[in-house]
Amino acid sequence: MRRRLAVVTVGCKANFADSAGIASRAMRAGFDVVPAGNPADVLVINSCTVTHRADRDSRALARRLRRGNPRAVLVMTGCYAQTSPDDRSLLPEVDHWIGTGEPEALSGLLRALAADSPPRMETPSGFAVDRLLGRTRMFLKIQDGCDAACAYCIVPKARGGIRSLSVADAVESARRAEEDGAREIVLTGIHAGRYGTDRGDRDGLAALLETLLSETSLCRFRLGSVEPLEITPKLVALLAGRQRVCPHLHVPLQSGSDRVLQRMRRPYTADRYRERLQRVSSEVPGIRLGADVIAGFPGETAADFEETMKLAGGGLLSCLHVFPYSARAGTESAGWRDDVPAAEKKRRVAMLRDADETLREKYLAGQMGRTLSVVAESARGEDGWFRGTSENYVDVAFRSPGCRVGELVPVRILAVRGRTLTGEDAGGR
Ligand code: SF4
């Protein structure tokens, strides 16, 4: 019998795409890949290190998995494994520890762990692997690494410089995913707006998106995170003019104060951020815009925070991901005095999270009566209820007798329940 392997992912969309790569390699090595939560002989944690909390989550997950699977082989890989090799001693539960910078070592380990199984003949398509991991939207990683030097960020150290997938490989993956039934492809990357710059391309992300649209016909595309200055007119035109491009963007803000942005080494001012978002909102009505915001960066005064509240809560954005600043060893800002007292940091985080609630409520209320295109991700019970994600990235529960998981369904929105919209199949498919 083949040995079973499950990949458990912590962190961002890029990590989810990496997990599909790990699962592919495991299948080539001879494993049967099973969804996380199923019994498995080998458990791979694809860890994250973007915050201290992500480190903690990765460690807690390892301990929980070990308790539930005393006989499984436990492998820690991903960004946390790469940046914190010294933490090995904190986690005797983990059998193997391999960073993101050692893909060959991971492949070798997988081959050794699967040694009892004959290798597979076929390499599965990306989407087939996503489905094995229990997902109905495909995460296509088009780019890895980052050349920026944000003062607080460990990612360039963890992942290295920018590398882009070739256009031909991206098209091939998207076409195969579409043939395999994918109806939403999420283009992910660590710094996706810089796609192609390693080859000298200009506006590479927009050009790639245009090519993917012309080479496919059924699936829609979602952009992950795009930095404000990388929202080019061509990208806005695609968001505005092409139905198969989801009206949703995540645009990291981090701070609304020019002084803090400069200290963070972010390459824009609050006005330039505002101007980019205003342009995209006016050309793509109804677009959902989200942002990351850091509260309590070293040197952030009450007046700086006011600026952030003004920009973040001002109505251009409709959801905020708020993080309290915490120093990451190995970053530039780790050498600075973390001078915003913990209680004040907590207060600023709470204020931003309140603003987030208000923005979300307002945006969701604005969806009442609209018909949204929703990808059905899972069935709920047996009476025709499903849950899925709308084109504008809202969780939707809907009733559609006869619908199948994976399909795109037009859903008329009838109510808001917390952070979820509910509705019914509007027909006309
Ligand atoms: S752009 Fe800045 S925050 Fe984003 S990954 Fe690169 S260094 Fe980190």
CSV table of N, CA and C and ligand atoms in Angstrom, one decimal, residues 145-156 190-191 227 252 254 264-267, ligand 1:
chain,number,residue,atom,x,y,z
A,145,GLY,N,9.8,35.5,-4.1
A,145,GLY,CA,10.8,36.4,-3.7
A,145,GLY,C,10.5,37.8,-3.8
A,146,CYS,N,11.4,38.6,-3.2
A,146,CYS,CA,11.1,40.1,-3.2
A,146,CYS,C,12.5,40.8,-3.1
A,147,ASP,N,12.6,41.9,-3.9
A,147,ASP,CA,13.8,42.7,-4.0
A,147,ASP,C,13.7,44.0,-3.1
A,148,ALA,N,12.5,44.2,-2.5
A,148,ALA,CA,12.3,45.4,-1.7
A,148,ALA,C,13.1,45.2,-0.4
A,149,ALA,N,13.0,46.3,0.4
A,149,ALA,CA,13.8,46.2,1.7
A,149,ALA,C,12.9,46.9,2.8
A,150,CYS,N,11.7,46.5,2.9
A,150,CYS,CA,10.8,47.1,3.9
A,150,CYS,C,11.5,46.9,5.3
A,151,ALA,N,11.5,47.9,6.1
A,151,ALA,CA,12.4,47.8,7.3
A,151,ALA,C,11.9,46.7,8.3
A,152,TYR,N,10.7,46.3,8.2
A,152,TYR,CA,10.1,45.4,9.2
A,152,TYR,C,10.0,44.0,8.7
A,153,CYS,N,10.4,43.7,7.4
A,153,CYS,CA,10.0,42.5,6.8
A,153,CYS,C,11.1,41.5,6.6
A,154,ILE,N,10.9,40.3,7.0
A,154,ILE,CA,11.9,39.2,6.9
A,154,ILE,C,11.8,38.4,5.6
A,155,VAL,N,10.7,38.7,4.9
A,155,VAL,CA,10.5,37.9,3.7
A,155,VAL,C,11.6,37.8,2.7
A,156,PRO,N,12.2,38.9,2.3
A,156,PRO,CA,13.3,38.8,1.3
A,156,PRO,C,14.4,37.9,1.8
A,190,ILE,N,4.8,36.6,-3.9
A,190,ILE,CA,5.2,37.3,-2.8
A,190,ILE,C,5.2,38.8,-3.1
A,191,HIS,N,5.5,39.2,-4.3
A,191,HIS,CA,5.5,40.6,-4.8
A,191,HIS,C,5.0,40.5,-6.2
A,227,GLU,N,1.0,45.9,-4.7
A,227,GLU,CA,1.5,47.1,-4.1
A,227,GLU,C,0.9,48.3,-4.8
A,252,PRO,N,-1.6,46.5,0.1
A,252,PRO,CA,-1.0,46.8,1.4
A,252,PRO,C,-0.8,48.3,1.6
A,254,GLN,N,-0.2,49.7,5.3
A,254,GLN,CA,0.8,49.6,6.4
A,254,GLN,C,0.7,50.9,7.3
A,264,MET,N,9.5,53.1,7.3
A,264,MET,CA,9.2,51.7,6.9
A,264,MET,C,9.9,51.3,5.6
A,265,ARG,N,10.4,52.3,4.9
A,265,ARG,CA,11.0,52.2,3.5
A,265,ARG,C,10.0,51.7,2.5
A,266,ARG,N,8.7,52.2,2.7
A,266,ARG,CA,7.7,51.9,1.7
A,266,ARG,C,7.8,53.0,0.6
A,267,PRO,N,7.7,52.6,-0.6
A,267,PRO,CA,8.0,53.6,-1.7
A,267,PRO,C,6.9,54.5,-2.1
B,1,SF4,S1,7.4,44.4,-0.5
B,1,SF4,FE1,8.2,44.8,1.6
B,1,SF4,S2,6.6,43.8,2.9
B,1,SF4,FE2,6.3,43.0,0.9
B,1,SF4,S3,7.5,41.1,0.9
B,1,SF4,FE3,8.8,42.7,0.0
B,1,SF4,S4,10.0,43.5,1.7
B,1,SF4,FE4,8.3,42.3,2.6
